[in-house]
Amino acid sequence: MPRRLLAATAAIAVFALPTQGALAFGFAEVAAKAKTLAAASYVKPAKNLPRSLETLTYDQYRDIRFNPEKSHWRNAKLPFELAFFHQGLFFESPVRINEISNKTVHEIRFDPKLFNYGANDLNPKELVNLGFAGFRVHYPINTNKYKDEVLVFLGASYFRAIGKGQLYGLSARGLAIDTALTSGEEFPQFVEFWVERPDPKAKQLTIYALLDSRRVTGAYQFVIRPGTDTVVDVKAELFLRENVSKLGIAPLTSMFFFGENHRPNVDDYRPEVHDSDGLSVQSGTGEWIWRPLVNPKRLLITSFAVNNPQGFGLMQRDREFSSYEDLEAHYQRRPSAWIEPRGNWGPGRVELVQIPTPDETNDNVVAYWVPDVPPKPGAALDLEYRMYWQKDTDKRPPLSWVTQTRRGHGYLRKPDDSIALFIDFEGPALKKLENGAKPEASITVDGNAKVLETNTYFNDMTGGWRTAIRFKRNDDKKPVELRGFLRNNNTTLSETWSYILPPD
């Protein structure tokens, strides 16, 4: 999936709503519409693109830019502003965008005069009946003198956000359906939005969205609070038209090309290239799990069975510029996204999908929650969760955590076919150890490997501890799963490092 456009399947339908003069509007009204929509047959989105916009190249489409001087609410000098995306290229159907103001709802109408078309030579008559492809929210998070772009909705049910000092990286979605199944994935779409007009001193913005797809409809409420961490509170009510094999709740989509644990056979000056370097899971029992990401040669799907998860997220823990050396992409500034469930989510699993990618232009990592018992058609599924878009204040375990996983041998007097991994741990539990304490690593492997050697020693450069593991894989065509954590006597000192070595 091309990362710069978020989704190549972004055809979006218009769902009509009588608006002017309506009563106060909120989540209950969107939920009622989603329920009504689910009771009717699915209608595929209608396309309205003229040929001239449909055949634009990526660069030509990028040359169509919204005029910031015409941002919605700019003249009113409100703390938030809205800017809009033009249809074209993959965005073949319009998204309806409404404003809720003074207990009435009115549509924000598309107007070609809102955009600069650059070098594109387009017929003005073909632009009259178009609509918006999506929108973005602006709010000052880095300086009070400038309203930064903090949130974007564009393509299917994709959205992404950033906090202070961050650059766009991974994305979120409203819902994932049948991801990585041979039957094919279904991409639900946000077909209509309602945005509450903020007060002059507002620090949060409320957005409602109607989701539709062949098998699922849904109502969403997003309450956005931009800042050092941009926090998004999500409330959703889903209705199934038909049974779904795999329902992915709170999905996150990211990119991992290579890192210190997994380098491709490419000539690249950069030490690492990724938007996220690991999946973090906080189970209902209090255990924290860290799974470093890889770029496998074949599709790799793994999961963690969890009852009532406390949280999960795709994280970018490595914040050192020297780890990336990319003066354009600045991967060290890409956000981590942490999902914190509200209420009882029950039994299920956090699933991680990792897809082979030949370069950094594709999102190849997906993580989401899958309930063991999905709702039946006609029944409602109510969900609430909080999203944190973070950088320097990433959610981490209270004891200690993995800072890096490195693969490769040092000097070997007699080279062999063993595999070596080095795991660094840091955190308050390790700093509080008494002088002379010697933590040890508890390491387990599955039946496809045999551990040859394990050593844990103090890292005098970080103040943490490093564990070195050397093992031999029995069958190179099968993966190996390793797990480990630090302990001192019978006291656990760290999160659980859980690593998958893909087949060669």
Coordinates of C-alpha atoms in Angstrom, one line a residue:
M1 CA 0.0 0.0 0.0
P2 CA 1.5 3.3 -1.0
R3 CA 2.3 5.2 2.2
R4 CA 2.2 8.7 0.9
L5 CA -1.5 8.3 -0.1
L6 CA -2.4 6.1 2.8
A7 CA -4.7 3.9 0.8
A8 CA -5.1 3.0 -2.9
T9 CA -8.6 1.8 -2.2
A10 CA -10.0 5.2 -1.1
A11 CA -13.2 5.4 -3.2
I12 CA -15.7 6.9 -0.8
A13 CA -19.5 7.2 -1.1
V14 CA -21.8 10.1 -0.3
F15 CA -24.5 9.3 2.3
A16 CA -27.1 12.1 2.1
L17 CA -28.2 13.7 5.3
P18 CA -30.9 16.4 5.6
T19 CA -28.9 19.0 7.4
Q20 CA -29.9 22.7 7.5
G21 CA -32.1 23.4 10.5
A22 CA -31.4 20.0 12.1
L23 CA -31.5 19.5 15.9
A24 CA -28.4 19.1 18.0
F25 CA -26.3 16.3 16.4
G26 CA -24.0 13.8 18.1
F27 CA -22.9 10.2 18.3
A28 CA -26.4 8.8 18.9
E29 CA -27.5 10.2 15.5
V30 CA -24.5 8.7 13.7
A31 CA -25.1 5.3 15.4
A32 CA -28.8 5.4 14.3
K33 CA -27.7 6.0 10.7
A34 CA -25.1 3.2 10.9
K35 CA -27.8 0.8 12.2
T36 CA -30.2 1.8 9.4
L37 CA -27.5 1.5 6.8
A38 CA -26.6 -2.0 8.1
A39 CA -30.2 -3.2 7.6
A40 CA -30.0 -2.3 3.9
S41 CA -28.0 -3.8 1.1
Y42 CA -24.6 -2.5 0.5
V43 CA -24.3 0.1 -2.3
K44 CA -20.9 0.4 -3.9
P45 CA -19.5 4.0 -3.9
A46 CA -20.3 5.9 -7.0
K47 CA -17.3 7.4 -8.9
N48 CA -17.5 11.0 -10.1
L49 CA -14.0 11.6 -11.4
P50 CA -13.5 13.0 -14.9
R51 CA -10.8 11.3 -17.0
S52 CA -8.4 14.3 -16.6
L53 CA -8.3 13.8 -12.8
E54 CA -8.4 10.0 -12.9
T55 CA -5.2 9.8 -15.0
L56 CA -3.1 12.2 -13.0
T57 CA 0.3 10.9 -12.0
Y58 CA 1.3 10.9 -8.3
D59 CA 3.4 14.1 -8.8
Q60 CA 0.6 15.8 -10.7
Y61 CA -1.9 15.0 -8.0
R62 CA 0.5 16.3 -5.4
D63 CA 0.7 19.6 -7.3
I64 CA -3.0 20.3 -6.4
R65 CA -2.7 22.1 -3.1
F66 CA -5.2 23.5 -0.7
N67 CA -4.8 27.3 -0.2
P68 CA -4.0 27.8 3.5
E69 CA -5.4 31.3 3.4
K70 CA -8.9 29.7 2.9
S71 CA -8.7 27.3 5.8
H72 CA -12.0 26.7 7.4
W73 CA -12.4 28.9 10.6
R74 CA -9.4 31.0 9.8
N75 CA -11.4 34.2 9.5
A76 CA -13.1 33.4 12.8
K77 CA -9.7 33.1 14.5
L78 CA -10.5 29.9 16.2
P79 CA -7.8 27.7 17.8
F80 CA -8.5 24.9 15.2
E81 CA -8.6 25.1 11.5
L82 CA -9.6 22.6 8.7
A83 CA -8.0 22.1 5.4
F84 CA -9.1 19.8 2.6
F85 CA -7.9 17.3 0.1
H86 CA -8.9 17.4 -3.6
Q87 CA -10.2 14.3 -5.4
G88 CA -8.1 12.7 -8.0
L89 CA -5.8 9.7 -8.8
F90 CA -7.0 7.0 -6.3
F91 CA -9.6 9.2 -4.7
E92 CA -12.5 8.5 -7.1
S93 CA -15.5 9.3 -4.9
P94 CA -16.2 12.3 -2.6
V95 CA -16.4 12.3 1.2
R96 CA -19.2 14.4 2.6
I97 CA -17.9 16.8 5.4
N98 CA -20.3 18.7 7.7
E99 CA -20.0 21.3 10.4
I100 CA -22.1 21.2 13.6
S101 CA -22.7 24.7 14.8
N102 CA -25.3 26.4 16.9
K103 CA -27.3 23.1 17.1
T104 CA -27.5 22.9 13.3
V105 CA -25.7 20.9 10.7
H106 CA -24.6 22.2 7.4
E107 CA -22.4 20.7 4.7
I108 CA -19.0 22.2 3.9
R109 CA -19.2 22.6 0.2
F110 CA -16.4 21.8 -2.3
D111 CA -15.2 24.8 -4.3
P112 CA -12.4 24.7 -6.8
K113 CA -11.4 28.2 -5.7
L114 CA -10.1 26.6 -2.4
F115 CA -7.2 25.0 -4.3
N116 CA -4.1 25.9 -6.3
Y117 CA -3.7 23.6 -9.3
G118 CA 0.0 24.2 -10.0
A119 CA 1.1 23.1 -13.4
N120 CA -2.0 21.0 -14.1
D121 CA -4.1 22.2 -17.1
L122 CA -7.6 21.2 -16.0
N123 CA -11.0 22.2 -17.5
P124 CA -12.7 24.3 -14.8
K125 CA -16.1 22.9 -15.9
E126 CA -15.0 19.4 -14.9
L127 CA -14.3 20.6 -11.3
V128 CA -17.7 22.0 -10.4
N129 CA -19.4 18.8 -9.3
L130 CA -16.5 17.3 -7.4
G131 CA -16.1 16.9 -3.6
F132 CA -13.4 16.5 -1.0
A133 CA -11.2 13.4 -0.7
G134 CA -10.5 14.0 3.0
F135 CA -9.4 16.7 5.4
R136 CA -6.8 17.6 7.9
V137 CA -6.9 19.4 11.3
H138 CA -4.5 22.2 12.2
Y139 CA -3.6 23.4 15.8
P140 CA -0.5 25.0 17.3
I141 CA 1.6 22.4 19.1
N142 CA 5.2 23.6 18.4
T143 CA 4.7 27.3 18.6
N144 CA 1.7 29.6 19.3
K145 CA 2.5 31.5 16.2
Y146 CA 1.7 28.7 13.7
K147 CA -1.1 26.1 13.5
D148 CA 0.6 22.8 12.8
E149 CA -1.1 19.9 10.9
V150 CA -1.9 17.5 13.7
L151 CA -4.5 15.0 12.2
V152 CA -5.4 13.7 8.8
F153 CA -8.3 11.6 7.5
L154 CA -7.6 10.5 4.0
G155 CA -8.5 7.2 2.2
A156 CA -10.8 4.4 3.3
S157 CA -10.8 4.5 7.1
Y158 CA -7.2 5.7 7.4
F159 CA -6.1 8.5 9.7
R160 CA -2.9 9.6 11.4
A161 CA -1.8 12.1 14.0
I162 CA 1.3 13.7 15.4
G163 CA 2.3 15.5 18.6
K164 CA 4.9 18.1 19.4
G165 CA 8.2 17.6 17.5
Q166 CA 6.9 14.6 15.5
L167 CA 6.7 13.8 11.8
Y168 CA 4.0 11.7 10.2
G169 CA 4.8 8.0 10.2
L170 CA 2.5 5.1 11.0
S171 CA -1.3 5.3 10.4
A172 CA -4.4 4.1 12.2
R173 CA -7.6 2.8 10.7
G174 CA -11.2 2.7 11.9
L175 CA -11.4 -1.1 11.3
A176 CA -9.6 -3.9 9.6
I177 CA -11.6 -6.8 8.1
D178 CA -10.0 -10.2 7.1
T179 CA -6.5 -8.8 7.0
A180 CA -4.0 -11.3 5.6
L181 CA -6.6 -14.0 4.8
T182 CA -6.5 -15.8 1.5
S183 CA -10.1 -14.6 0.8
G184 CA -8.8 -11.1 0.5
E185 CA -9.1 -8.0 2.8
E186 CA -12.1 -5.7 2.9
F187 CA -11.4 -2.0 3.4
P188 CA -14.2 -0.2 5.2
Q189 CA -14.6 3.5 4.4
F190 CA -15.5 6.6 6.3
V191 CA -18.2 7.9 4.0
E192 CA -19.3 11.0 5.9
F193 CA -17.9 13.3 8.7
W194 CA -19.4 15.8 11.1
V195 CA -17.0 18.3 12.8
E196 CA -18.1 20.3 15.9
R197 CA -17.2 24.0 15.6
P198 CA -14.8 24.6 18.5
D199 CA -15.1 27.4 21.1
P200 CA -12.6 30.3 20.8
K201 CA -10.6 28.8 23.7
A202 CA -11.1 25.1 22.9
K203 CA -8.2 22.7 23.4
Q204 CA -10.0 19.7 21.9
L205 CA -12.0 19.0 18.7
T206 CA -14.8 16.4 18.3
I207 CA -15.3 14.6 15.0
Y208 CA -18.0 12.1 14.1
A209 CA -17.7 9.6 11.2
L210 CA -20.0 7.1 9.5
L211 CA -18.3 3.9 8.3
D212 CA -19.6 1.6 5.6
S213 CA -18.4 -1.5 3.8
R214 CA -20.0 -4.6 2.3
R215 CA -20.2 -6.4 5.6
V216 CA -19.9 -3.8 8.3
T217 CA -21.2 -0.3 9.2
G218 CA -20.2 1.8 12.1
A219 CA -20.5 5.1 14.0
Y220 CA -17.3 6.7 15.3
Q221 CA -16.6 9.6 17.6
F222 CA -13.1 11.1 17.8
V223 CA -12.1 13.6 20.5
I224 CA -8.7 15.0 19.6
R225 CA -6.5 16.8 22.1
P226 CA -3.2 17.9 20.4
G227 CA -0.1 18.5 22.5
T228 CA 3.2 17.0 23.4
D229 CA 1.4 13.7 23.1
T230 CA -1.6 14.0 20.8
V231 CA -4.4 12.0 22.4
V232 CA -7.5 10.7 20.5
D233 CA -10.4 9.3 22.4
V234 CA -12.3 6.9 20.2
K235 CA -15.9 5.6 20.7
A236 CA -17.4 3.2 18.1
E237 CA -20.5 1.2 17.6
L238 CA -20.3 -1.4 14.9
F239 CA -23.1 -3.3 13.0
L240 CA -22.5 -6.4 10.9
R241 CA -24.5 -7.0 7.7
E242 CA -22.8 -10.5 7.3
N243 CA -20.5 -12.7 9.3
V244 CA -16.8 -11.6 9.3
S245 CA -14.0 -14.1 9.6
K246 CA -11.5 -11.7 11.3
L247 CA -12.5 -8.4 12.8
G248 CA -9.5 -6.2 13.5
I249 CA -10.2 -3.6 16.2
A250 CA -8.1 -0.4 16.6
P251 CA -5.7 -1.3 13.7
L252 CA -2.3 0.3 13.3
T253 CA -0.3 0.3 10.0
S254 CA 3.4 1.0 9.8
M255 CA 6.6 0.4 7.9
F256 CA 9.7 -1.7 8.7
F257 CA 12.3 -2.1 6.0
F258 CA 15.4 -3.0 8.1
G259 CA 17.0 -2.5 11.4
E260 CA 19.9 -3.6 13.6
N261 CA 18.2 -7.0 14.0
H262 CA 17.3 -7.6 10.4
R263 CA 19.3 -6.2 7.5
P264 CA 18.4 -6.8 3.9
N265 CA 20.9 -7.5 1.1
V266 CA 20.8 -3.9 -0.2
D267 CA 23.5 -1.3 -0.5
D268 CA 22.1 1.4 1.8
Y269 CA 24.2 3.9 3.8
R270 CA 21.6 4.2 6.6
P271 CA 21.9 1.9 9.6
E272 CA 18.1 1.5 10.0
V273 CA 14.9 2.4 8.0
H274 CA 11.6 2.1 9.8
D275 CA 8.6 4.0 11.2
S276 CA 8.2 1.5 14.0
D277 CA 10.7 -1.0 15.5
G278 CA 8.5 -3.2 17.7
L279 CA 5.1 -4.3 18.9
S280 CA 4.4 -3.6 22.6
V281 CA 1.6 -5.5 24.5
Q282 CA 0.4 -5.0 28.1
S283 CA -1.6 -8.0 29.0
G284 CA -4.5 -8.2 31.4
T285 CA -2.3 -9.9 33.9
G286 CA 0.2 -7.1 34.0
E287 CA 2.9 -8.8 31.8
W288 CA 4.6 -6.5 29.2
I289 CA 5.7 -8.1 26.0
W290 CA 8.1 -6.6 23.3
R291 CA 8.3 -8.2 19.9
P292 CA 10.9 -6.6 17.6
L293 CA 9.7 -6.2 14.0
V294 CA 11.3 -7.9 11.0
N295 CA 11.0 -7.8 7.2
P296 CA 10.3 -11.4 6.4
K297 CA 10.8 -13.1 3.0
R298 CA 7.2 -14.5 3.2
L299 CA 4.1 -13.3 4.9
L300 CA 4.4 -13.7 8.7
I301 CA 1.4 -13.7 11.1
T302 CA 1.9 -14.1 14.8
S303 CA -0.3 -13.2 17.8
F304 CA -0.6 -13.0 21.6
A305 CA -3.7 -14.4 23.3
V306 CA -4.7 -11.8 25.9
N307 CA -7.8 -11.5 28.1
N308 CA -8.8 -7.8 28.6
P309 CA -5.7 -6.2 27.2
Q310 CA -4.4 -3.1 29.0
G311 CA -2.8 -1.8 25.9
F312 CA -0.8 -2.4 22.7
G313 CA 1.0 -0.4 20.2
L314 CA 3.5 -0.1 17.3
M315 CA 6.4 1.8 18.8
Q316 CA 9.4 3.7 17.6
R317 CA 11.7 3.3 20.7
D318 CA 15.0 4.2 19.0
R319 CA 15.2 8.0 19.0
E320 CA 18.8 8.5 18.1
F321 CA 19.5 10.3 14.8
S322 CA 22.7 8.2 14.5
S323 CA 20.6 5.1 14.2
Y324 CA 19.1 6.4 10.9
E325 CA 21.3 9.1 9.5
D326 CA 18.5 10.3 7.2
L327 CA 18.4 14.1 6.9
E328 CA 15.1 13.9 4.9
A329 CA 13.0 11.2 6.5
H330 CA 14.1 11.8 10.2
Y331 CA 12.8 8.4 11.3
Q332 CA 13.9 9.3 14.9
R333 CA 10.9 11.7 15.0
R334 CA 8.2 9.3 13.8
P335 CA 5.5 8.8 16.5
S336 CA 4.7 5.7 18.4
A337 CA 1.0 4.9 18.6
W338 CA -0.4 3.3 21.8
I339 CA -3.9 1.9 22.1
E340 CA -5.4 1.9 25.6
P341 CA -8.8 0.0 25.8
R342 CA -11.6 1.4 27.8
G343 CA -13.9 -1.1 29.5
N344 CA -13.9 -4.9 29.2
W345 CA -12.7 -6.2 25.8
G346 CA -12.9 -9.8 27.0
P347 CA -10.8 -12.7 25.5
G348 CA -9.0 -12.3 22.2
R349 CA -5.6 -11.7 20.7
V350 CA -3.3 -9.0 19.5
E351 CA -2.3 -10.0 16.0
L352 CA 0.8 -8.8 14.2
V353 CA 1.0 -9.1 10.4
Q354 CA 4.4 -8.6 8.7
I355 CA 4.6 -8.5 4.9
P356 CA 7.7 -8.6 2.8
T357 CA 8.7 -5.3 1.3
P358 CA 11.6 -4.5 -1.1
D359 CA 11.8 -0.8 0.0
E360 CA 10.5 1.8 2.4
T361 CA 7.6 3.0 0.2
N362 CA 5.2 0.4 1.4
D363 CA 3.4 0.0 4.8
N364 CA 4.1 -3.7 5.5
V365 CA 3.2 -4.0 9.2
V366 CA -0.3 -4.2 10.7
A367 CA -1.3 -4.8 14.3
Y368 CA -4.9 -4.9 15.8
W369 CA -7.1 -6.6 18.4
V370 CA -9.2 -9.6 17.4
P371 CA -12.1 -10.6 19.7
D372 CA -12.5 -14.3 20.2
V373 CA -16.3 -14.0 19.7
P374 CA -17.2 -11.4 17.0
P375 CA -20.7 -9.9 17.0
K376 CA -23.4 -11.6 15.1
P377 CA -25.1 -9.8 12.1
G378 CA -27.7 -7.4 13.5
A379 CA -26.1 -7.1 16.9
A380 CA -24.1 -4.0 18.0
L381 CA -20.5 -4.0 19.2
D382 CA -19.6 -1.1 21.4
L383 CA -16.0 -0.1 21.8
E384 CA -14.0 2.7 23.4
Y385 CA -10.3 3.3 23.5
R386 CA -7.7 6.0 23.8
M387 CA -4.9 6.5 21.4
Y388 CA -1.6 8.2 22.3
W389 CA 0.7 9.6 19.5
Q390 CA 4.0 9.8 21.3
K391 CA 7.7 10.5 21.0
D392 CA 9.7 11.1 24.1
T393 CA 7.0 9.9 26.5
D394 CA 6.3 6.5 25.0
K395 CA 4.4 4.0 27.1
R396 CA 6.9 1.6 28.6
P397 CA 6.9 -1.0 31.3
P398 CA 7.5 0.2 34.9
L399 CA 10.5 -2.2 35.5
S400 CA 12.8 -2.2 32.5
W401 CA 12.5 -2.6 28.7
V402 CA 14.3 -3.7 25.6
T403 CA 16.2 -0.9 23.9
Q404 CA 17.7 -2.8 21.0
T405 CA 18.0 -6.3 19.5
R406 CA 21.1 -6.9 17.4
R407 CA 21.8 -9.9 15.2
G408 CA 25.3 -11.1 14.2
H409 CA 28.5 -12.5 15.6
G410 CA 31.5 -10.7 16.8
Y411 CA 34.9 -12.3 16.2
L412 CA 34.7 -16.1 16.0
R413 CA 37.9 -18.2 16.1
K414 CA 36.0 -21.0 14.3
P415 CA 33.0 -19.7 12.3
D416 CA 30.0 -22.0 12.5
D417 CA 26.3 -22.0 11.5
S418 CA 25.0 -20.7 14.8
I419 CA 23.0 -17.5 15.1
A420 CA 23.7 -14.8 17.6
L421 CA 21.4 -12.1 19.1
F422 CA 22.3 -9.4 21.5
I423 CA 19.5 -7.8 23.6
D424 CA 20.0 -4.6 25.6
F425 CA 17.7 -3.8 28.6
E426 CA 17.4 -0.5 30.4
G427 CA 15.1 0.9 33.1
P428 CA 14.6 1.8 36.8
A429 CA 14.5 -1.8 38.1
L430 CA 18.1 -2.3 36.8
K431 CA 19.3 1.0 38.1
K432 CA 18.1 0.1 41.6
L433 CA 20.1 -3.1 41.8
E434 CA 22.5 -3.4 44.7
N435 CA 26.2 -3.4 44.0
G436 CA 27.4 -6.8 43.1
A437 CA 24.0 -8.0 41.8
K438 CA 24.2 -10.3 38.8
P439 CA 21.0 -10.4 36.8
E440 CA 20.5 -13.5 34.7
A441 CA 18.3 -14.0 31.6
S442 CA 15.6 -16.6 31.5
I443 CA 15.6 -17.8 27.9
T444 CA 13.3 -20.3 26.2
V445 CA 13.1 -21.4 22.6
D446 CA 10.7 -23.5 20.6
G447 CA 11.5 -27.0 19.3
N448 CA 13.1 -25.7 16.1
A449 CA 16.3 -24.5 17.9
K450 CA 18.8 -25.4 20.5
V451 CA 20.5 -22.7 22.7
L452 CA 24.2 -23.1 22.7
E453 CA 25.2 -20.3 25.0
T454 CA 23.7 -17.4 27.0
N455 CA 25.5 -14.6 28.8
T456 CA 24.3 -11.5 30.6
Y457 CA 26.6 -8.7 31.6
F458 CA 26.6 -5.1 32.6
N459 CA 26.6 -2.4 29.8
D460 CA 28.8 0.3 31.2
M461 CA 27.9 2.7 28.3
T462 CA 24.2 2.8 29.1
G463 CA 24.0 1.6 32.7
G464 CA 21.7 -1.3 31.6
W465 CA 22.4 -5.0 31.0
R466 CA 23.1 -6.9 27.8
T467 CA 22.1 -10.5 27.1
A468 CA 23.9 -12.5 24.4
I469 CA 22.3 -15.6 23.0
R470 CA 23.9 -18.1 20.6
F471 CA 21.7 -20.8 19.2
K472 CA 21.4 -23.2 16.3
R473 CA 18.3 -23.6 14.2
N474 CA 17.3 -27.1 13.3
D475 CA 15.3 -26.4 10.1
D476 CA 16.1 -23.2 8.2
K477 CA 12.7 -23.4 6.4
K478 CA 10.8 -22.9 9.6
P479 CA 10.7 -20.0 12.0
V480 CA 12.1 -19.9 15.5
E481 CA 10.4 -18.3 18.5
L482 CA 12.5 -17.1 21.4
R483 CA 11.4 -15.6 24.7
G484 CA 13.4 -14.1 27.5
F485 CA 13.4 -11.7 30.5
L486 CA 15.9 -10.5 33.1
R487 CA 15.6 -11.6 36.7
N488 CA 17.5 -11.4 39.9
N489 CA 17.0 -14.5 42.0
N490 CA 13.2 -14.9 41.9
T491 CA 12.4 -11.2 41.1
T492 CA 11.4 -10.2 37.5
L493 CA 13.3 -7.2 36.3
S494 CA 12.1 -6.6 32.8
E495 CA 9.4 -7.0 30.2
T496 CA 9.3 -10.2 28.1
W497 CA 11.4 -10.1 25.0
S498 CA 9.6 -12.2 22.4
Y499 CA 11.4 -12.7 19.1
I500 CA 10.4 -14.4 15.9
L501 CA 13.3 -15.4 13.5
P502 CA 11.6 -15.9 10.1
P503 CA 12.5 -18.8 7.8
D504 CA 15.4 -18.2 5.5

